[in-house]
Structure formats: C-alpha cells, structure tokens
mmCIF file of C-alpha atoms in Angstrom:
data_model
loop_
_atom_site.group_PDB
_atom_site.id
_atom_site.type_symbol
_atom_site.label_atom_id
_atom_site.label_comp_id
_atom_site.label_asym_id
_atom_site.label_seq_id
_atom_site.Cartn_x
_atom_site.Cartn_y
_atom_site.Cartn_z
ATOM 1 C CA MET A 1 26.699 45.730 4.815
ATOM 2 C CA LEU A 2 25.332 48.031 2.198
ATOM 3 C CA GLU A 3 27.478 51.040 1.332
ATOM 4 C CA TYR A 4 26.054 54.065 0.080
ATOM 5 C CA ASN A 5 27.128 57.662 -0.446
ATOM 6 C CA LEU A 6 24.515 59.080 1.870
ATOM 7 C CA PRO A 7 24.082 62.146 4.027
ATOM 8 C CA ARG A 8 25.141 62.039 7.379
ATOM 9 C CA TYR A 9 21.772 62.707 8.897
ATOM 10 C CA LEU A 10 19.172 59.990 7.723
ATOM 11 C CA PRO A 11 15.416 59.838 8.344
ATOM 12 C CA SER A 12 13.931 56.904 10.068
ATOM 13 C CA ALA A 13 11.222 54.558 8.419
ATOM 14 C CA GLU A 14 8.730 56.381 10.808
ATOM 15 C CA GLU A 15 9.567 59.697 8.972
ATOM 16 C CA LEU A 16 9.155 58.516 5.400
ATOM 17 C CA PRO A 17 5.860 57.585 3.562
ATOM 18 C CA ASP A 18 4.943 53.831 3.644
ATOM 19 C CA SER A 19 4.783 53.480 -0.062
ATOM 20 C CA ASP A 20 4.437 55.766 -3.125
ATOM 21 C CA GLU A 21 0.815 56.040 -2.615
ATOM 22 C CA THR A 22 -0.103 54.833 -5.883
ATOM 23 C CA PRO A 23 -2.964 52.455 -5.784
ATOM 24 C CA VAL A 24 -2.832 49.262 -7.456
ATOM 25 C CA ASP A 25 -4.882 49.018 -10.622
ATOM 26 C CA ASN A 26 -5.414 45.106 -10.693
ATOM 27 C CA GLU A 27 -6.458 43.061 -7.388
ATOM 28 C CA LEU A 28 -3.926 40.555 -8.317
ATOM 29 C CA GLN A 29 -1.074 42.808 -7.567
ATOM 30 C CA GLU A 30 -2.223 42.408 -3.742
ATOM 31 C CA LEU A 31 -3.387 38.698 -3.901
ATOM 32 C CA ILE A 32 -0.473 36.903 -5.619
ATOM 33 C CA PRO A 33 2.079 38.361 -3.143
ATOM 34 C CA GLY A 34 -0.316 37.945 -0.295
ATOM 35 C CA LEU A 35 -0.654 34.269 -1.050
ATOM 36 C CA LEU A 36 3.136 33.920 -1.017
ATOM 37 C CA LYS A 37 3.386 35.778 2.225
ATOM 38 C CA ALA A 38 0.584 33.437 3.699
ATOM 39 C CA MET A 39 2.476 30.394 2.675
ATOM 40 C CA LEU A 40 5.666 31.614 4.027
ATOM 41 C CA LEU A 41 3.927 32.399 7.622
ATOM 42 C CA ILE A 42 3.357 28.709 7.855
ATOM 43 C CA LEU A 43 6.495 27.258 6.131
ATOM 44 C CA TRP A 44 8.640 29.332 8.328
ATOM 45 C CA SER A 45 6.711 29.929 11.242
ATOM 46 C CA GLU A 46 9.555 29.114 13.554
ATOM 47 C CA ARG A 47 12.124 31.255 11.835
ATOM 48 C CA MET A 48 12.317 35.119 12.710
ATOM 49 C CA ASP A 49 15.065 35.869 10.131
ATOM 50 C CA TRP A 50 12.841 36.771 7.310
ATOM 51 C CA PHE A 51 10.500 39.625 6.074
ATOM 52 C CA PHE A 52 8.087 39.746 3.216
ATOM 53 C CA GLY A 53 6.863 42.997 2.238
ATOM 54 C CA VAL A 54 3.749 43.640 0.141
ATOM 55 C CA ASP A 55 3.218 47.017 -1.926
ATOM 56 C CA MET A 56 5.893 48.478 0.480
ATOM 57 C CA GLY A 57 8.416 51.266 -0.243
ATOM 58 C CA ILE A 58 12.111 50.193 -0.285
ATOM 59 C CA TYR A 59 13.963 53.301 0.396
ATOM 60 C CA TYR A 60 17.669 53.258 -0.959
ATOM 61 C CA HIS A 61 18.466 57.057 -0.696
ATOM 62 C CA PRO A 62 16.753 59.562 1.417
ATOM 63 C CA ASP A 63 16.461 62.216 -1.441
ATOM 64 C CA GLU A 64 14.898 59.682 -3.863
ATOM 65 C CA PRO A 65 11.367 58.126 -4.007
ATOM 66 C CA PRO A 66 11.209 54.418 -2.817
ATOM 67 C CA ILE A 67 11.105 51.657 -5.230
ATOM 68 C CA VAL A 68 7.737 49.821 -4.532
ATOM 69 C CA PRO A 69 7.570 46.346 -5.849
ATOM 70 C CA ASP A 70 4.380 44.250 -5.590
ATOM 71 C CA GLY A 71 6.067 42.118 -3.051
ATOM 72 C CA PHE A 72 9.689 41.470 -1.819
ATOM 73 C CA LEU A 73 11.574 38.678 0.246
ATOM 74 C CA SER A 74 14.300 39.828 2.761
ATOM 75 C CA LEU A 75 16.391 37.163 4.542
ATOM 76 C CA GLY A 76 18.683 37.904 7.555
ATOM 77 C CA VAL A 77 16.542 40.694 8.974
ATOM 78 C CA GLU A 78 14.029 40.928 12.049
ATOM 79 C CA ARG A 79 10.795 39.538 11.058
ATOM 80 C CA PHE A 80 9.186 41.922 13.469
ATOM 81 C CA TYR A 81 10.689 45.493 13.490
ATOM 82 C CA ASP A 82 8.690 46.350 16.699
ATOM 83 C CA GLU A 83 5.193 46.141 17.881
ATOM 84 C CA GLU A 84 4.066 48.854 15.464
ATOM 85 C CA LEU A 85 5.579 46.816 12.475
ATOM 86 C CA ARG A 86 7.482 48.126 9.554
ATOM 87 C CA PRO A 87 6.017 51.137 7.889
ATOM 88 C CA SER A 88 8.606 50.855 5.070
ATOM 89 C CA TYR A 89 11.783 49.127 4.237
ATOM 90 C CA VAL A 90 14.747 51.474 4.527
ATOM 91 C CA LEU A 91 18.023 50.008 3.445
ATOM 92 C CA TRP A 92 20.277 52.194 5.684
ATOM 93 C CA ASP A 93 18.401 50.994 8.572
ATOM 94 C CA GLU A 94 18.173 47.243 7.758
ATOM 95 C CA ASN A 95 21.439 46.710 5.912
ATOM 96 C CA VAL A 96 20.126 44.115 4.073
ATOM 97 C CA LEU A 97 19.022 44.090 0.485
ATOM 98 C CA PRO A 98 16.061 42.070 -0.550
ATOM 99 C CA THR A 99 16.770 38.699 -1.825
ATOM 100 C CA LEU A 100 13.801 38.673 -4.146
ATOM 101 C CA VAL A 101 11.474 41.230 -5.628
ATOM 102 C CA LEU A 102 8.133 40.363 -7.234
ATOM 103 C CA GLU A 103 6.315 42.475 -9.822
ATOM 104 C CA VAL A 104 2.906 41.534 -11.232
ATOM 105 C CA VAL A 105 2.188 42.908 -14.458
ATOM 106 C CA SER A 106 -1.189 44.916 -14.505
ATOM 107 C CA PRO A 107 -3.281 46.054 -17.566
ATOM 108 C CA ASN A 108 -1.410 49.328 -17.254
ATOM 109 C CA TYR A 109 2.296 48.275 -18.224
ATOM 110 C CA ARG A 110 4.820 49.850 -15.536
ATOM 111 C CA LYS A 111 8.036 48.957 -17.474
ATOM 112 C CA GLU A 112 8.510 45.707 -15.524
ATOM 113 C CA TYR A 113 10.540 44.286 -18.395
ATOM 114 C CA SER A 114 12.877 47.412 -18.810
ATOM 115 C CA ASP A 115 13.346 50.106 -16.376
ATOM 116 C CA LYS A 116 12.262 48.227 -13.369
ATOM 117 C CA LEU A 117 14.789 45.250 -14.394
ATOM 118 C CA LYS A 118 17.399 47.759 -14.617
ATOM 119 C CA GLU A 119 16.742 49.275 -11.346
ATOM 120 C CA TYR A 120 16.909 46.178 -9.238
ATOM 121 C CA GLU A 121 19.780 44.901 -11.298
ATOM 122 C CA ALA A 122 21.630 48.105 -10.266
ATOM 123 C CA LEU A 123 20.487 47.911 -6.641
ATOM 124 C CA GLY A 124 21.838 44.398 -6.596
ATOM 125 C CA VAL A 125 18.722 42.268 -5.880
ATOM 126 C CA LEU A 126 19.365 38.693 -6.432
ATOM 127 C CA TYR A 127 16.260 37.380 -7.883
ATOM 128 C CA TYR A 128 13.762 39.615 -9.744
ATOM 129 C CA VAL A 129 10.429 37.668 -10.578
ATOM 130 C CA ILE A 130 8.014 38.957 -13.093
ATOM 131 C CA TYR A 131 4.563 37.285 -13.505
ATOM 132 C CA SER A 132 1.978 38.429 -16.184
ATOM 133 C CA SER A 133 -1.218 36.419 -16.840
ATOM 134 C CA ARG A 134 -1.883 38.411 -19.992
ATOM 135 C CA ARG A 135 1.127 37.070 -21.999
ATOM 136 C CA ARG A 136 0.149 34.410 -24.683
ATOM 137 C CA ARG A 137 3.395 33.586 -26.536
ATOM 138 C CA LYS A 138 6.035 34.059 -23.767
ATOM 139 C CA PRO A 139 6.339 32.724 -20.432
ATOM 140 C CA ARG A 140 3.994 34.120 -17.826
ATOM 141 C CA LEU A 141 6.560 33.660 -15.236
ATOM 142 C CA GLU A 142 10.127 35.051 -15.517
ATOM 143 C CA VAL A 143 12.686 34.614 -12.995
ATOM 144 C CA HIS A 144 15.800 36.545 -13.439
ATOM 145 C CA LYS A 145 19.054 35.796 -11.240
ATOM 146 C CA LEU A 146 21.815 38.341 -10.699
ATOM 147 C CA VAL A 147 25.058 36.763 -12.203
ATOM 148 C CA ASN A 148 28.075 38.899 -12.356
ATOM 149 C CA GLY A 149 26.113 42.116 -11.797
ATOM 150 C CA LYS A 150 23.632 41.209 -14.797
ATOM 151 C CA TYR A 151 20.355 39.524 -14.782
ATOM 152 C CA GLU A 152 20.039 36.155 -16.330
ATOM 153 C CA LEU A 153 16.652 34.318 -17.175
ATOM 154 C CA GLN A 154 16.328 31.297 -15.385
ATOM 155 C CA SER A 155 14.252 28.232 -17.153
ATOM 156 C CA GLY A 156 11.734 25.985 -15.744
ATOM 157 C CA ASN A 157 8.455 26.114 -13.768
ATOM 158 C CA PRO A 158 9.004 26.163 -10.904
ATOM 159 C CA VAL A 159 12.453 27.646 -10.580
ATOM 160 C CA TRP A 160 14.600 26.423 -7.614
ATOM 161 C CA LEU A 161 16.055 29.456 -5.716
ATOM 162 C CA ALA A 162 18.969 27.761 -3.921
ATOM 163 C CA GLU A 163 19.968 30.859 -1.859
ATOM 164 C CA ILE A 164 16.306 30.972 -0.355
ATOM 165 C CA GLY A 165 15.788 27.165 -0.085
ATOM 166 C CA LEU A 166 12.369 27.292 -1.880
ATOM 167 C CA GLY A 167 11.325 27.269 -5.506
ATOM 168 C CA ILE A 168 8.756 29.507 -6.912
ATOM 169 C CA GLY A 169 6.396 28.634 -9.718
ATOM 170 C CA CYS A 170 2.686 28.874 -11.227
ATOM 171 C CA GLU A 171 -0.034 26.625 -11.706
ATOM 172 C CA ARG A 172 -3.798 26.616 -11.683
ATOM 173 C CA GLY A 173 -5.457 26.474 -8.109
ATOM 174 C CA ASN A 174 -7.896 28.172 -5.969
ATOM 175 C CA TYR A 175 -7.370 31.163 -3.524
ATOM 176 C CA CYS A 176 -9.938 33.378 -1.907
ATOM 177 C CA GLY A 177 -12.616 31.613 -4.025
ATOM 178 C CA VAL A 178 -11.084 32.288 -7.208
ATOM 179 C CA THR A 179 -9.789 29.540 -9.464
ATOM 180 C CA ARG A 180 -7.004 30.562 -11.760
ATOM 181 C CA GLU A 181 -3.206 30.406 -12.283
ATOM 182 C CA TRP A 182 -1.531 31.453 -8.910
ATOM 183 C CA LEU A 183 2.049 31.817 -7.776
ATOM 184 C CA TYR A 184 3.340 29.072 -5.206
ATOM 185 C CA TRP A 185 6.326 28.068 -3.070
ATOM 186 C CA TYR A 186 7.731 24.678 -4.082
ATOM 187 C CA ASP A 187 10.245 22.034 -2.602
ATOM 188 C CA GLU A 188 13.571 21.087 -4.307
ATOM 189 C CA ALA A 189 11.718 18.267 -5.985
ATOM 190 C CA GLY A 190 9.205 20.466 -7.500
ATOM 191 C CA ASN A 191 6.178 19.721 -5.195
ATOM 192 C CA ARG A 192 4.099 22.466 -4.357
ATOM 193 C CA TYR A 193 3.646 23.453 -0.834
ATOM 194 C CA PRO A 194 0.153 23.671 0.373
ATOM 195 C CA THR A 195 -1.800 26.977 0.761
ATOM 196 C CA PRO A 196 -3.201 27.990 4.421
ATOM 197 C CA ALA A 197 -6.646 26.827 3.291
ATOM 198 C CA GLU A 198 -5.286 23.486 1.759
ATOM 199 C CA GLN A 199 -3.506 22.853 5.153
ATOM 200 C CA ILE A 200 -6.768 23.462 7.159
ATOM 201 C CA LYS A 201 -8.607 21.037 4.726
ATOM 202 C CA GLN A 202 -5.699 18.540 5.204
ATOM 203 C CA ALA A 203 -5.843 18.876 9.120
ATOM 204 C CA GLN A 204 -9.561 18.365 8.963
ATOM 205 C CA LEU A 205 -9.403 15.342 6.783
ATOM 206 C CA ARG A 206 -6.666 13.930 9.337
ATOM 207 C CA ALA A 207 -8.871 14.595 12.126
ATOM 208 C CA GLU A 208 -12.015 12.751 10.362
ATOM 209 C CA LEU A 209 -9.738 9.902 9.588
ATOM 210 C CA ALA A 210 -8.675 9.422 13.036
ATOM 211 C CA GLU A 211 -12.208 9.803 14.409
ATOM 212 C CA GLN A 212 -13.226 7.149 11.900
ATOM 213 C CA GLN A 213 -10.653 4.989 13.009
ATOM 214 C CA VAL A 214 -11.403 5.418 16.679
ATOM 215 C CA ARG A 215 -15.001 4.475 15.894
ATOM 216 C CA GLN A 216 -14.184 1.413 13.840
ATOM 217 C CA GLU A 217 -11.789 0.253 16.802
ATOM 218 C CA ALA A 218 -14.795 0.715 19.296
ATOM 219 C CA GLN A 219 -17.153 -1.189 16.822
ATOM 220 C CA ARG A 220 -14.693 -4.088 16.615
ATOM 221 C CA ALA A 221 -14.253 -4.328 20.370
ATOM 222 C CA GLN A 222 -17.993 -4.274 20.869
ATOM 223 C CA GLN A 223 -18.511 -7.065 18.384
ATOM 224 C CA GLU A 224 -15.624 -9.168 20.133
ATOM 225 C CA ALA A 225 -17.604 -8.594 23.624
ATOM 226 C CA GLN A 226 -20.785 -9.683 21.888
ATOM 227 C CA ARG A 227 -19.288 -12.651 20.348
ATOM 228 C CA ALA A 228 -17.596 -13.608 23.753
ATOM 229 C CA GLN A 229 -20.804 -13.269 25.608
ATOM 230 C CA LYS A 230 -22.537 -15.412 22.872
ATOM 231 C CA LEU A 231 -20.188 -18.255 23.222
ATOM 232 C CA ALA A 232 -20.405 -18.033 27.144
ATOM 233 C CA GLU A 233 -24.192 -18.401 26.720
ATOM 234 C CA GLN A 234 -23.890 -21.481 24.750
ATOM 235 C CA LEU A 235 -21.399 -23.035 26.860
ATOM 236 C CA ARG A 236 -23.673 -22.665 29.892
ATOM 237 C CA ALA A 237 -26.472 -24.027 27.786
ATOM 238 C CA LEU A 238 -24.302 -27.218 27.615
ATOM 239 C CA GLY A 239 -23.819 -27.266 31.230
ATOM 240 C CA ILE A 240 -20.272 -25.969 30.855
ATOM 241 C CA ASP A 241 -18.925 -23.110 33.209
ATOM 242 C CA PRO A 242 -17.120 -20.630 30.920
ATOM 243 C CA ASP A 243 -15.027 -19.325 33.786
ATOM 244 C CA THR A 244 -13.398 -22.591 34.630
ATOM 245 C CA LEU A 245 -12.027 -22.701 30.859
ATOM 246 C CA ASP A 246 -8.366 -21.356 30.400
#
C-alpha cells in the first residue's frame, strides 16, 4: 500500500489529463514499448494481474504534473480498469507502483540519465530501463535496479528481471516492416520470445508441415493400395485366388 501525504479529497483518473500532452518526437518512443506490450499480450494472455502503459501519465500527487514514461509495467493490478480502459495511472487509486519504467532516448535529450533517473528512484520504481540507439561508446540499453533506495546498473544483455519473471534485452530484428535493433522479452536462459508476427509465421509453418504430413500419409496409403492390387492381379494370372491366401 502506498502512503503519501495527500489531500483528503482526490480526483479520479477520469478527471485528470491522460498524459502531459507532449507529443513524442521520435516514432521509436511508441514502437519500442508497443512491441513489448504486444509480446506480453501473448505471453501473459491468461493473466489478468498486470498492466502495461504506453505514453500514459503516472499521477503520484494531485497537485503535481504526472510522470510520463514511454512505457511502464505494473504487476498485481487489474489488467482492465473498466470497459473504457484506463485514461491514466493514478497511484492513490491503484495502490501499486509500476515495477518497471522504460524511457527511449530521443534526438531531443530529456534528462533520462539524470533528472528522470532521480524521479523514478525517489518514487521507488524497482527497474528503470533506458534505451538509446544513438549511443556509440556506451551500452545502448541500461537496466537500473533499485537496491537499498539507490539505482544500481545491471550488467548483461539481456538482463534477467527476477521479480517480473522475464528478461529484457535488445537485438536486431524486424517489426512493422523495419529491420533494426529492438527491445524484446527473454526467458531465464536468455532465449528471446517471439513477436506476434513471428508467432503467426510459426503457426503457419506448423500448419503447412501438418498438411504436408497428411498428404504424404495419403500418398503412401495410395501406393500401398496400388501395390496390393498389382500383386492380386499377378496371383490371378497364375490361377491363384488371392482371397484364399492368409
């Protein structure tokens, strides 16, 4: 349960702006978290205790503007707020902090490595993930974990997030027709989970293989029948009734 020194009467999510109304300045700020969310919708299709927000405001105080990460994951909350879905993420309604927040560094630097890191650290978010394709001499993916109230940079790619039960990492792939480096979810052994498009292709391939096996079995059965018929004709030519043979 979150505890804040808040006013007695608090606005609901419906009364607050959805976001900070600041447009993204790079398409990757929508596509990268969108891909992670799309993968979760398949990986956790049977679970109803998680929520992944994309460019959605996180309200921590009614008198302060929301924090708006490019993406965030909360565990232990209702997946669907109601049939209208969440307009924003209000901490005094949800009572659950996001477990992970994601910032995609755009051409216009937004203090992802300084001010935002301190904000998420002060808020108590367990994992803070920063991705920048523009970095050349430093890792493009940084995963910070909150340890004793301070963020510690985690090593590796992918990085295993034990509290979430998934790993996060980056590698080249294709999404929305664009081949480049993307962020993906991984299992504990470091194997990347397939994207929705890849799962569709895999399902189509399995269906094609199954259909091919059916055709091959039918062809073998037909060949066996033809051989049996030919043998019966040969026996009749020799004056032997094949029906009398065991």
